[in-house]
mmCIF file of C-alpha atoms in Angstrom:
data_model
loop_
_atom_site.group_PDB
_atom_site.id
_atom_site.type_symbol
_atom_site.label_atom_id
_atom_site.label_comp_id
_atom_site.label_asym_id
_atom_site.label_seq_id
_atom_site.Cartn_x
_atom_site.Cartn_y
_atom_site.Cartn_z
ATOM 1 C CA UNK U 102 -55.643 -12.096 -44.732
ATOM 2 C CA UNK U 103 -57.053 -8.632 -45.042
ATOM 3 C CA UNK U 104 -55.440 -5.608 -42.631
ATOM 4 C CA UNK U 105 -58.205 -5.721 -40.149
ATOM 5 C CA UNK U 106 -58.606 -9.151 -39.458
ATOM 6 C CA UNK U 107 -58.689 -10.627 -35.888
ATOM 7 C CA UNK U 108 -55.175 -12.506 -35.839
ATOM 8 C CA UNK U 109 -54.289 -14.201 -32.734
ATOM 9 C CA UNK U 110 -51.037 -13.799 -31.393
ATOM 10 C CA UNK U 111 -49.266 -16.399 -29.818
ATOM 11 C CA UNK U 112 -47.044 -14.850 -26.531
ATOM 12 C CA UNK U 113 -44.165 -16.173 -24.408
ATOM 13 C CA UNK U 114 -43.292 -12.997 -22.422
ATOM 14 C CA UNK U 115 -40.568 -12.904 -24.472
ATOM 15 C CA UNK U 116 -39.450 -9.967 -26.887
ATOM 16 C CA UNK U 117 -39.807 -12.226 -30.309
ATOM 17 C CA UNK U 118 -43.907 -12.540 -29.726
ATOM 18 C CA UNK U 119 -43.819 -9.165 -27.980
ATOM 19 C CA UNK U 120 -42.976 -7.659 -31.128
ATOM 20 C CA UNK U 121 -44.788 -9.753 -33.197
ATOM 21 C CA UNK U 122 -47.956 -8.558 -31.121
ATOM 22 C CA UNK U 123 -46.432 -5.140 -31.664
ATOM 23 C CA UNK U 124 -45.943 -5.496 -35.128
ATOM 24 C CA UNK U 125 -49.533 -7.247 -35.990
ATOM 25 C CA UNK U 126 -50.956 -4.532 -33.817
ATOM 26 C CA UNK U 127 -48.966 -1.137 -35.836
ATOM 27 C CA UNK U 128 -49.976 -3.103 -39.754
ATOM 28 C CA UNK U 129 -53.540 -2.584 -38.316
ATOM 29 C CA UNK U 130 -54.579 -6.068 -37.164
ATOM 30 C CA UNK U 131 -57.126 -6.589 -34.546
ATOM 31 C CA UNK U 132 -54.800 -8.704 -32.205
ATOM 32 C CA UNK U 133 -55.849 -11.295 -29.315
ATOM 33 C CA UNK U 134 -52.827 -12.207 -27.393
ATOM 34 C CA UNK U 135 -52.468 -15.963 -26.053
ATOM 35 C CA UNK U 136 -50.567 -17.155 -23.759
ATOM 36 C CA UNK U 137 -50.230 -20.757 -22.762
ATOM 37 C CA UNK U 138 -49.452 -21.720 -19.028
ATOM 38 C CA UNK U 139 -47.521 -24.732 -19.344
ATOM 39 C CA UNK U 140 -46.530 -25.697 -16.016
ATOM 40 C CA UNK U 141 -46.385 -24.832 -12.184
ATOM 41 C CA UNK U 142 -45.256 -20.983 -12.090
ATOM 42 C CA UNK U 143 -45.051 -21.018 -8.552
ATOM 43 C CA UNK U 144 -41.924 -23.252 -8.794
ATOM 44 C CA UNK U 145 -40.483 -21.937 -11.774
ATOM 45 C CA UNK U 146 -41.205 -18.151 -11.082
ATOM 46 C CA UNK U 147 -37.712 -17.167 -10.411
ATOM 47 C CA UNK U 148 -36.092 -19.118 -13.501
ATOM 48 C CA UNK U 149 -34.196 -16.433 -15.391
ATOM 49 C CA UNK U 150 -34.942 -17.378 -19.231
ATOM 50 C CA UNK U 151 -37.833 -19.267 -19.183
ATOM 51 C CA UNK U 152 -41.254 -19.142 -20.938
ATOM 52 C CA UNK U 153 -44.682 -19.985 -19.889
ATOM 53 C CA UNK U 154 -44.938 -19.403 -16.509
ATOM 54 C CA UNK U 155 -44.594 -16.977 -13.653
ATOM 55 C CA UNK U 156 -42.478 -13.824 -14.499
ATOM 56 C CA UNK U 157 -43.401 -14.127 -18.659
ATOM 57 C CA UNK U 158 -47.249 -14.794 -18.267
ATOM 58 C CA UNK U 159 -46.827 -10.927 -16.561
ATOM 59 C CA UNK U 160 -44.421 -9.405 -19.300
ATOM 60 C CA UNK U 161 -46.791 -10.737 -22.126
ATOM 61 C CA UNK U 162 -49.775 -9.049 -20.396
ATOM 62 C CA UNK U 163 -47.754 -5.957 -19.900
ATOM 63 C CA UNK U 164 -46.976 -6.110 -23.364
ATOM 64 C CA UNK U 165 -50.776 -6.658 -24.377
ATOM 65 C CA UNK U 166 -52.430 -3.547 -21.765
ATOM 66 C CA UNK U 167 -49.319 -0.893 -23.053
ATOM 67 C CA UNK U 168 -50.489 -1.852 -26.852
ATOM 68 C CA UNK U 169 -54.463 -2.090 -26.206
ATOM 69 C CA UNK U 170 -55.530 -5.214 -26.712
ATOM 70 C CA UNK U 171 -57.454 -8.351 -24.581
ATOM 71 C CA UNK U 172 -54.804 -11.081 -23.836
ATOM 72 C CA UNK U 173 -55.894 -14.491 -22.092
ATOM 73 C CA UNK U 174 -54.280 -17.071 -20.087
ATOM 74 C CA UNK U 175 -54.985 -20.854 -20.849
ATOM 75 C CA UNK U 176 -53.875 -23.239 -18.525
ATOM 76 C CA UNK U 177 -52.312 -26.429 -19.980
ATOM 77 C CA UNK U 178 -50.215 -27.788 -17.728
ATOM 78 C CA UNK U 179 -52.268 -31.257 -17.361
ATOM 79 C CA UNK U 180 -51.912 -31.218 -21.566
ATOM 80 C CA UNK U 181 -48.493 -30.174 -21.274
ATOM 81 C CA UNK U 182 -46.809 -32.373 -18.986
ATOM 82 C CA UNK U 183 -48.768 -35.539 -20.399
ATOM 83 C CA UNK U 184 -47.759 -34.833 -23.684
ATOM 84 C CA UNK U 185 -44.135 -32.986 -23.460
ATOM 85 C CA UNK U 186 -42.448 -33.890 -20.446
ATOM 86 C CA UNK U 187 -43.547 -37.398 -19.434
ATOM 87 C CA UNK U 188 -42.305 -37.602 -23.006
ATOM 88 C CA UNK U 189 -38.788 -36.380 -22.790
ATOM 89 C CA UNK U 190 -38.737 -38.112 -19.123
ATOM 90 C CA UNK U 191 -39.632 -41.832 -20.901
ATOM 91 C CA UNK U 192 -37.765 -40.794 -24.061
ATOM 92 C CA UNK U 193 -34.270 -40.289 -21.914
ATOM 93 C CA UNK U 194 -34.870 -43.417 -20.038
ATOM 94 C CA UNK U 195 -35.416 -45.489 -23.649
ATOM 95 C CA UNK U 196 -31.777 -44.510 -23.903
ATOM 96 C CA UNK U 197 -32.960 -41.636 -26.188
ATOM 97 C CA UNK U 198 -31.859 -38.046 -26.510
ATOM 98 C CA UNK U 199 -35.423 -36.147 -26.815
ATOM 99 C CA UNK U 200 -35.971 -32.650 -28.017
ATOM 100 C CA UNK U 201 -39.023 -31.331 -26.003
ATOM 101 C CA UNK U 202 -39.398 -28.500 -28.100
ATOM 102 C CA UNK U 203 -40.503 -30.032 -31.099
ATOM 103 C CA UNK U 204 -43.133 -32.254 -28.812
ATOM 104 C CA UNK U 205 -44.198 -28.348 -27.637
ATOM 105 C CA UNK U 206 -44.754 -27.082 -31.051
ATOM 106 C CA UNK U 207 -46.269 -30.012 -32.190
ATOM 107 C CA UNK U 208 -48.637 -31.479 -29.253
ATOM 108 C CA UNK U 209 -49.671 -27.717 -27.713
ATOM 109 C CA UNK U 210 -48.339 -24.758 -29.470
ATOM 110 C CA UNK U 211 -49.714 -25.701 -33.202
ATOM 111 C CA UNK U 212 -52.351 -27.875 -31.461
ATOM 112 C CA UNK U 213 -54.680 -26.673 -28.991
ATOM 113 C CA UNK U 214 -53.414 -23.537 -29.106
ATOM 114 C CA UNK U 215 -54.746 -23.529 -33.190
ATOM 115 C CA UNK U 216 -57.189 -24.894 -32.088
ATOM 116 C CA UNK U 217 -58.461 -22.446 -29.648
ATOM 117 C CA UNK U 218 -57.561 -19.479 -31.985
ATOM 118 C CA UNK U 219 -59.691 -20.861 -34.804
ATOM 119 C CA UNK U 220 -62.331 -20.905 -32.341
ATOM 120 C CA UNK U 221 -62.062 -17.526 -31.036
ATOM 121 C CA UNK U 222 -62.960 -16.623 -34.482
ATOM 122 C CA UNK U 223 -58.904 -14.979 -35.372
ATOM 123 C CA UNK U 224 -58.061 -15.402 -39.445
ATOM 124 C CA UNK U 225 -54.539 -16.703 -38.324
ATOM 125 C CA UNK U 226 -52.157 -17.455 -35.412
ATOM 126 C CA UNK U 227 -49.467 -15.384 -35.636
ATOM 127 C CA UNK U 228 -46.171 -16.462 -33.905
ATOM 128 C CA UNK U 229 -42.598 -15.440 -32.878
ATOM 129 C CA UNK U 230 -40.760 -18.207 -34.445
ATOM 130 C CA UNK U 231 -37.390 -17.009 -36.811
ATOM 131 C CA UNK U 232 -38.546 -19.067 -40.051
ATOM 132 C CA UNK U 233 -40.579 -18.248 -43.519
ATOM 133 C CA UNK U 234 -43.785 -19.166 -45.127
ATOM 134 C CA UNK U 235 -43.556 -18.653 -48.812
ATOM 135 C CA UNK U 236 -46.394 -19.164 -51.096
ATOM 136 C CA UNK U 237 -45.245 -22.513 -53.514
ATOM 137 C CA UNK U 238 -47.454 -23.486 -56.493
ATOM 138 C CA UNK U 239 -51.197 -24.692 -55.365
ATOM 139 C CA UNK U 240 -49.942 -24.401 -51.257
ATOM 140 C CA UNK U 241 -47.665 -22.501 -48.947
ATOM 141 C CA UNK U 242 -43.998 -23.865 -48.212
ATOM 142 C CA UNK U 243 -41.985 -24.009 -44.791
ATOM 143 C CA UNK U 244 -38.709 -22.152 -45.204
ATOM 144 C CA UNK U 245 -35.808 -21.640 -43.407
ATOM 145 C CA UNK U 246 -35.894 -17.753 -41.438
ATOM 146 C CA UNK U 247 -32.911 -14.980 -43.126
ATOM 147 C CA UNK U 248 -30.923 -15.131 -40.317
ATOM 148 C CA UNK U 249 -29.494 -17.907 -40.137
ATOM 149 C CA UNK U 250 -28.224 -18.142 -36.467
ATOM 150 C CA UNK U 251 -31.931 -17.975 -35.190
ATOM 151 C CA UNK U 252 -33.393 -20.116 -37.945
ATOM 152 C CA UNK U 253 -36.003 -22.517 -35.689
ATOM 153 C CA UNK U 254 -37.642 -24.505 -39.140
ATOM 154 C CA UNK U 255 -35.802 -27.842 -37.328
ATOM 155 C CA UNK U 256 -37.873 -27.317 -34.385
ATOM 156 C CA UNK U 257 -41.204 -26.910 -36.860
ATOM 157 C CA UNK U 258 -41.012 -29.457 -39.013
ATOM 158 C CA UNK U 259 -43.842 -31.341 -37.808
ATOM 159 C CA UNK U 260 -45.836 -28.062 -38.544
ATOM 160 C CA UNK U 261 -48.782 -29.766 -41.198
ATOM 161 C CA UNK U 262 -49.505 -28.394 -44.694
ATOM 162 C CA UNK U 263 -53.223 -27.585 -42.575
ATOM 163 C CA UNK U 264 -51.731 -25.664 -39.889
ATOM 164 C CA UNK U 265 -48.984 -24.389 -42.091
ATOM 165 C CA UNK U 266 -51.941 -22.429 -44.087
ATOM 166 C CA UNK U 267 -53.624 -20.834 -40.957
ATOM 167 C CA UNK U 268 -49.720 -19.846 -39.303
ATOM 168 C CA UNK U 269 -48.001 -16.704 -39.819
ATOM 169 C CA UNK U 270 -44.536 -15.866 -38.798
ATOM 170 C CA UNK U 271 -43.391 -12.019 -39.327
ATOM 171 C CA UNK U 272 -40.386 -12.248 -37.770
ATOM 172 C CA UNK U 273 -38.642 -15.108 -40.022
ATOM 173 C CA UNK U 274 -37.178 -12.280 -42.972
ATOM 174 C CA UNK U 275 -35.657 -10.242 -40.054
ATOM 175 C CA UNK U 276 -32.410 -10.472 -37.984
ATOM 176 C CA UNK U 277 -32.378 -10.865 -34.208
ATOM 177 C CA UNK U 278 -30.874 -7.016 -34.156
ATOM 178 C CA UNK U 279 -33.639 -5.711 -36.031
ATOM 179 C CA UNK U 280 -36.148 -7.424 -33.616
ATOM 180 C CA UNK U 281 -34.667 -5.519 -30.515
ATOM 181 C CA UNK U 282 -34.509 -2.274 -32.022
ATOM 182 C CA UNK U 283 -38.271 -3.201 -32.700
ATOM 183 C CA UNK U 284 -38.836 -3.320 -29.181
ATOM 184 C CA UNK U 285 -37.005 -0.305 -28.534
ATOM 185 C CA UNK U 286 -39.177 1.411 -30.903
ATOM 186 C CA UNK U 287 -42.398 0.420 -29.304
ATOM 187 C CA UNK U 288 -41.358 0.875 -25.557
ATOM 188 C CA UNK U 289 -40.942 -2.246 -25.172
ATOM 189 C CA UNK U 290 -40.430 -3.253 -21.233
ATOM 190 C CA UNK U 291 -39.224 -6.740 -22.627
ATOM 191 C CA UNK U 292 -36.455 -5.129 -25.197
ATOM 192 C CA UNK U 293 -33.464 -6.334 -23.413
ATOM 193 C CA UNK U 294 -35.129 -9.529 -22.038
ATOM 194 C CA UNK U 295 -32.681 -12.421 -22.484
ATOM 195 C CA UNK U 296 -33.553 -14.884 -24.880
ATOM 196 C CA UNK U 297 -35.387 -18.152 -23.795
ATOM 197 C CA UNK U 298 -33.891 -21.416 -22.968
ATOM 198 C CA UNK U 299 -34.388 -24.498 -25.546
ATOM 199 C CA UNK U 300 -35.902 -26.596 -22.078
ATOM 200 C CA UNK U 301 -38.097 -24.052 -20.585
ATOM 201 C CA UNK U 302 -39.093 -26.255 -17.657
ATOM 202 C CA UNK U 303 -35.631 -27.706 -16.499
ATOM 203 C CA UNK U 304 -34.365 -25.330 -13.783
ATOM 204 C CA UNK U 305 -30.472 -24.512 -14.209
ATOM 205 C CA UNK U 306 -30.181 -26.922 -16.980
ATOM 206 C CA UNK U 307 -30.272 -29.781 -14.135
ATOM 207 C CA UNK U 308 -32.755 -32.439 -16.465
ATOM 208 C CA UNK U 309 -31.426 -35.043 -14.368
ATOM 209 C CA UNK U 310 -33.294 -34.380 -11.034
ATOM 210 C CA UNK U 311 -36.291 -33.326 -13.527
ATOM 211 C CA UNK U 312 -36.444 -36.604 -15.117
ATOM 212 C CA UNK U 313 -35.556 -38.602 -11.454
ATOM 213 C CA UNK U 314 -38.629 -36.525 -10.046
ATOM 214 C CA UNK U 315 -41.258 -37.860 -12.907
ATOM 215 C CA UNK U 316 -39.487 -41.084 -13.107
ATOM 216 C CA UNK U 317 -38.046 -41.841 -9.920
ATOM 217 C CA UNK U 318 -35.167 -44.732 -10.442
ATOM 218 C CA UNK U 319 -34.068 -42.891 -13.212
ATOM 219 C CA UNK U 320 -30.857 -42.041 -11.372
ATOM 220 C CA UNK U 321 -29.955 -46.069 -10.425
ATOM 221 C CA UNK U 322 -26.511 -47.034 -10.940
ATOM 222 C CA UNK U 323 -25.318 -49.126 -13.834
ATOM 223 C CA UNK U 324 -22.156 -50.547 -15.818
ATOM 224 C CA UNK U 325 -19.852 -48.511 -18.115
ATOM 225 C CA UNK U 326 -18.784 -51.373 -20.310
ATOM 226 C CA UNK U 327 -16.603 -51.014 -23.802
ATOM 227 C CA UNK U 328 -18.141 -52.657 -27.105
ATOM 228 C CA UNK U 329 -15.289 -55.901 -26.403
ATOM 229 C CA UNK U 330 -17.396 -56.509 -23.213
ATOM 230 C CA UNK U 331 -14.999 -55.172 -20.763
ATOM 231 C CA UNK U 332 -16.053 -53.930 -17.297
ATOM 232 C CA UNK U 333 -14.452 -49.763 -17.324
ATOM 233 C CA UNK U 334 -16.690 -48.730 -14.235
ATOM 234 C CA UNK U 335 -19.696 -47.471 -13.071
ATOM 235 C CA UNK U 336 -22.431 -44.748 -13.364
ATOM 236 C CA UNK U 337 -25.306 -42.950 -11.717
ATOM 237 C CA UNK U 338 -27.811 -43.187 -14.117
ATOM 238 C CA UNK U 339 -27.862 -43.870 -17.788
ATOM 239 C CA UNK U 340 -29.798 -40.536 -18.304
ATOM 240 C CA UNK U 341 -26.638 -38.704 -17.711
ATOM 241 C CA UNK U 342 -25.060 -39.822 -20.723
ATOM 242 C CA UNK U 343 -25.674 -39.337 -24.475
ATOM 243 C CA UNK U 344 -24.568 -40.453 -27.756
ATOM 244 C CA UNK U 345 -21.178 -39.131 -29.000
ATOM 245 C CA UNK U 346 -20.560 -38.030 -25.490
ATOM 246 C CA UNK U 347 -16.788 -37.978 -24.996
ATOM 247 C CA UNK U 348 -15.873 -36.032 -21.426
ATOM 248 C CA UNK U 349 -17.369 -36.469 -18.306
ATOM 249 C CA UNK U 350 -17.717 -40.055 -18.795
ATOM 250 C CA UNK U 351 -16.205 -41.459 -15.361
ATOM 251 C CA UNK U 352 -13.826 -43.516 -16.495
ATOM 252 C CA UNK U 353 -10.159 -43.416 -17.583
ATOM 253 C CA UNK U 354 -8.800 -45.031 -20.363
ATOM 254 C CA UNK U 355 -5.217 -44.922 -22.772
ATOM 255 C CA UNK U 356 -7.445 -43.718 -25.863
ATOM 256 C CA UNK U 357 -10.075 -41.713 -26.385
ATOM 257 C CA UNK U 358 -13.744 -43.387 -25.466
ATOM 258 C CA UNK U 359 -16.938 -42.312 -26.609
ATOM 259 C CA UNK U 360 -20.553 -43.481 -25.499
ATOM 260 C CA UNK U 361 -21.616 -45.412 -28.624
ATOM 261 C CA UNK U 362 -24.490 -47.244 -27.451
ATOM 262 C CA UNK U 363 -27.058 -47.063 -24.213
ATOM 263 C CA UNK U 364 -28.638 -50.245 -23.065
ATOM 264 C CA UNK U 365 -32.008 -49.283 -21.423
ATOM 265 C CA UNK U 366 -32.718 -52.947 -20.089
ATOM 266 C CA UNK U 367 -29.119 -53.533 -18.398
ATOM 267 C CA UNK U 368 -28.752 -50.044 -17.719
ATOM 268 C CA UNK U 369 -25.207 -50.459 -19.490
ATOM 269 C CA UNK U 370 -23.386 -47.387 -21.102
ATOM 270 C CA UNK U 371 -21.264 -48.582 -23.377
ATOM 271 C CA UNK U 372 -18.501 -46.854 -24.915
ATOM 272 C CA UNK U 373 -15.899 -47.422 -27.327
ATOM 273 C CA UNK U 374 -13.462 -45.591 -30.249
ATOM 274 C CA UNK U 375 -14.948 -42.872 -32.636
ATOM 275 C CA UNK U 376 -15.291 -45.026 -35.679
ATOM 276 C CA UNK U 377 -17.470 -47.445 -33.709
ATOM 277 C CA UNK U 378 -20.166 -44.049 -33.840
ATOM 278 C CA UNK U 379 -19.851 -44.015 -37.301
ATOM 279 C CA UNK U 380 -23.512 -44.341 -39.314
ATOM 280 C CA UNK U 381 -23.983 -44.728 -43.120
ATOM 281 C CA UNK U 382 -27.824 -44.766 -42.991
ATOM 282 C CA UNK U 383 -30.812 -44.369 -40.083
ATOM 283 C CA UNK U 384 -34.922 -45.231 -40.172
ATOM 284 C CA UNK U 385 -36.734 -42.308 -39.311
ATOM 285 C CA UNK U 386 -40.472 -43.022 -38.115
ATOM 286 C CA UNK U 387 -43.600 -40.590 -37.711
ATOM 287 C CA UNK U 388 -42.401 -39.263 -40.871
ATOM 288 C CA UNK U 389 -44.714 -35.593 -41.738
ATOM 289 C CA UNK U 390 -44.015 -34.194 -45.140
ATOM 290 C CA UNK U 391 -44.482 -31.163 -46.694
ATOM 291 C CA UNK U 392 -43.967 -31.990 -50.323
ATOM 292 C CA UNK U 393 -46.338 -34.225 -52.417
ATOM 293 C CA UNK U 394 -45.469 -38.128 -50.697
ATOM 294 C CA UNK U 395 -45.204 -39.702 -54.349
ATOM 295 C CA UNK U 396 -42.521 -37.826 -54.931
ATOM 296 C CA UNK U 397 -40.251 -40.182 -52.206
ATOM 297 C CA UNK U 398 -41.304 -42.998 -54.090
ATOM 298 C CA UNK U 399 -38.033 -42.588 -55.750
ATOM 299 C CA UNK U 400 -34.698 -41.599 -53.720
ATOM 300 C CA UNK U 401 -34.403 -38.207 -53.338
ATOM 301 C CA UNK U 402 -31.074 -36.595 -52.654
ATOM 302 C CA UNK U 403 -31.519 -33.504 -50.084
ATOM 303 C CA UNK U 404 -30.046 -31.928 -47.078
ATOM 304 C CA UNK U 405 -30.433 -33.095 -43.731
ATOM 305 C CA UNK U 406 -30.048 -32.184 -40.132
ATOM 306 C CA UNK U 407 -29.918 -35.249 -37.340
ATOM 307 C CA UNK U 408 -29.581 -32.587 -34.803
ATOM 308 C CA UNK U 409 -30.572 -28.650 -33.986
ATOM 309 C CA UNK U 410 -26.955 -27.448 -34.307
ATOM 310 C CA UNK U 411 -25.901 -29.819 -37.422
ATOM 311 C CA UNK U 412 -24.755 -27.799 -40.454
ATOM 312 C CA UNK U 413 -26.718 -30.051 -42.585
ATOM 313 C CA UNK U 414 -25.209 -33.255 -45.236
ATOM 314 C CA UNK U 415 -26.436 -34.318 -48.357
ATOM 315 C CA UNK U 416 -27.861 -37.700 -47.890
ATOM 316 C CA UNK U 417 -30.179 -39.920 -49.968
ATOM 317 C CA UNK U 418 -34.329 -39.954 -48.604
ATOM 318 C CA UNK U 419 -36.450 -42.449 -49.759
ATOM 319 C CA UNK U 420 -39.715 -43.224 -48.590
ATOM 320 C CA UNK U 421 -40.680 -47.261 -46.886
ATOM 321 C CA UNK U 422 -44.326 -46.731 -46.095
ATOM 322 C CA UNK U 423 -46.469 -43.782 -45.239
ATOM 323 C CA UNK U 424 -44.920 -42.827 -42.181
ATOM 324 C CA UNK U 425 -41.365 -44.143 -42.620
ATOM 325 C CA UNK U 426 -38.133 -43.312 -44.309
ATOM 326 C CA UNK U 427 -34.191 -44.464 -44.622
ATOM 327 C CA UNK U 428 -32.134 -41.502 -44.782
ATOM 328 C CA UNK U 429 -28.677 -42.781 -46.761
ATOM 329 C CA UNK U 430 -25.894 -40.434 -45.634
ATOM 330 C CA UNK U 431 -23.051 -39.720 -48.690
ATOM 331 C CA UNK U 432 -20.446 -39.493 -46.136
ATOM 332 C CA UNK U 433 -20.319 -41.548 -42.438
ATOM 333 C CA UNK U 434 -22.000 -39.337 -39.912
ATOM 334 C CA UNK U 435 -21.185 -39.248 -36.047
ATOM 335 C CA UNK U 436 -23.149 -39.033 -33.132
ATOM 336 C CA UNK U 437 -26.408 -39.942 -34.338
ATOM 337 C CA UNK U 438 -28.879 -40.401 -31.660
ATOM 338 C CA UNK U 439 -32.358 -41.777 -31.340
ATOM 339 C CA UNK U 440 -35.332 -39.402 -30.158
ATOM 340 C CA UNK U 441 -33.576 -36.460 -31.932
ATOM 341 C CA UNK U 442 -35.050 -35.587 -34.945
ATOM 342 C CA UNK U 443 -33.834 -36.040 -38.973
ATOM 343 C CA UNK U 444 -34.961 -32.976 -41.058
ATOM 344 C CA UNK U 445 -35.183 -33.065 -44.938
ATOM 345 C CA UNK U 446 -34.589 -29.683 -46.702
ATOM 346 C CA UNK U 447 -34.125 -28.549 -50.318
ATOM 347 C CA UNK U 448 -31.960 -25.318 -50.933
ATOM 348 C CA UNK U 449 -34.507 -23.060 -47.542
ATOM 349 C CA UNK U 450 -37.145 -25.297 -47.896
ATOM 350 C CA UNK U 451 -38.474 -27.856 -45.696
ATOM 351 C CA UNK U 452 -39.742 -30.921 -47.155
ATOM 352 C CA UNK U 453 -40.252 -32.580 -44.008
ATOM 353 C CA UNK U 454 -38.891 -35.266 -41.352
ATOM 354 C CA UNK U 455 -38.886 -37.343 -38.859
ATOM 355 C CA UNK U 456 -38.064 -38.996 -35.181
ATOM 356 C CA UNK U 457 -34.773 -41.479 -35.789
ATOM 357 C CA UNK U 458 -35.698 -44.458 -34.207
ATOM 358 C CA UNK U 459 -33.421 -46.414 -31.437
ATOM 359 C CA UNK U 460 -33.801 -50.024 -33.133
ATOM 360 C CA UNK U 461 -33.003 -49.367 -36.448
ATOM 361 C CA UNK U 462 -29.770 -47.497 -36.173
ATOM 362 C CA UNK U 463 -27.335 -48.817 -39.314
ATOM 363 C CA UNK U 464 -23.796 -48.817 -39.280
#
């Protein structure tokens, strides 16, 4: 990509893709800014630390007229709320902890919105997100960003080795600090703008009432049972509780109870001790890789993540079918949940991953 090139820039409002813009703009880049309206702004207009609506589809063209360049406003909240948060409404109902995000990146952000910049004629889509392409041998590699307390490659790993190639991410070798004083440096309006929220369209963190409102019945009342089948009490929805959740749980109880398993059908939440959360290996489905397949033929031992805020454990990935994988953990790991996602990496690198499915949890 030469300097000169029409790059489109992907833009929250926020002050990562501000800069990027800003950045893309100063290296001598002709820049189209893009921003994606994802859902009603009217109602979400006043939600301090959101994205994609209201308040941010204003700061990003702010950003765009103060650095002199077109920016455009696609509306995809039809896309978006079929494809994200009917999603994580159905996903949480399955008894599933889902991680919208992902769905974002992977069903609109690095989808249509690809889509559309390919079309508009930009050489790349350049985005906000804290991680690293690096050029590997015959294709480019998925890496995790320098700093490691804003790294995002778990929320990417569905990114394809296709879209991986067009994608561009300038902020992934630089710390969070060095981004603000960015902003400070270009005048930024949006330099001390508080960073996003992981659910951007859950107001106050309340998903309950957000996933009652798309699904109502979501909230019915059910049984809080313990794995020897005994009645402990009651609860208000089964979408209010998660796997490995100890406090908050309703009940009282001589030792210390954790939700091990959610029946969907019964509407049970059943809880028991910590070694009953214990897992030696899970099935992950929807499997995309970013390493030649035939290589997972044989076991290969890597790091993975179950979760956004997991360290990361060596485990044991080796490939079932196309699609599928069992993901051996060397030590017993707790609080393993269906719908979140199981990451493969190798030293930065991502290799790939997938969605840990609810029926083929293994003790």
């Amino acid at each position: 990509m030469a300097d000169g090139s029409l790059v489109a820039v992907a833009m929250s409002g926020g002050v990562d893709s501000s800069v990027t813009a800003a950045l893309m703009v100063e290296a001598g880049y002709q820049v189209i800014g893009i921003t994606l309206q994802l859902y009603d702004h009217g109602q979400m207009i006043d939600k301090k630390g959101a994205c994609c609506a209201g308040q941010d589809i204003y700061d990003a063209r702010t950003v765009a007229d103060k650095l002199g360049f077109p920016h455009y406003v696609l509306d995809y909240e039809s896309v978006f709320k079929q494809s994200v948060m009917d999603d994580f409404a159905d996903s949480y109902l399955n008894g599933e902890t889902p991680i919208p995000c992902v769905r974002c990146n992977q069903k609109v952000k690095f989808k249509d919105l690809l889509t559309t910049s390919r079309d508009l004629g930009a050489q790349a889509l350049i985005t906000g997100h804290y991680v690293q392409r690096l050029p590997g041998i015959g294709h480019s590699e998925l890496h995790r960003a320098v700093d490691a307390s804003r790294d995002q490659s778990y929320f990417l790993f569905t990114t394809t080795q296709d879209q991986l190639e067009y994608l561009r991410f300038p902020l992934g070798g630089l710390p969070k600090t060095e981004t603000r004083e960015h902003a400070h440096r270009f005048g930024l309006k949006v330099a001390d703008k508080p960073d996003s929220q992981d659910i951007c369209f859950v107001p106050n963190g309340n998903y309950a009432s957000v996933v009652e409102r798309l699904r109502p019945g979501a909230l019915d009342a059910g049984e809080i049972v313990h794995l020897d089948g005994r009645l402990l009490g009651h609860h208000q929805g089964i979408i209010n509780y998660t796997i490995g959740q100890r406090k908050g749980l309703g009940i009282s109880a001589a030792e210390p109870l954790y939700v091990v398993q959610i029946d969907p059908l019964k509407k049970q939440v059943i809880v028991g001790s910590k070694e009953a959360l214990a897992k030696h290996e899970v099935y992950v489905r929807d499997v995309n890789w970013l390493e030649n397949v035939a290589r997972f033929d044989e076991p290969q031992n890597l790091i993975v993540k179950i979760r956004s805020t997991h360290p990361g454990i060596l485990a044991t990935v080796r490939r079932l079918r196309t699609d599928e994988a069992v993901v051996e953990f060397a030590e017993p790991e707790y609080g393993v949940s269906a719908g979140q996602a199981c990451v493969f990496y190798e030293g930065t690198r991502v290799l790939g991953g997938g969605w840990i499915a609810r029926d083929t949890l293994k003790k």
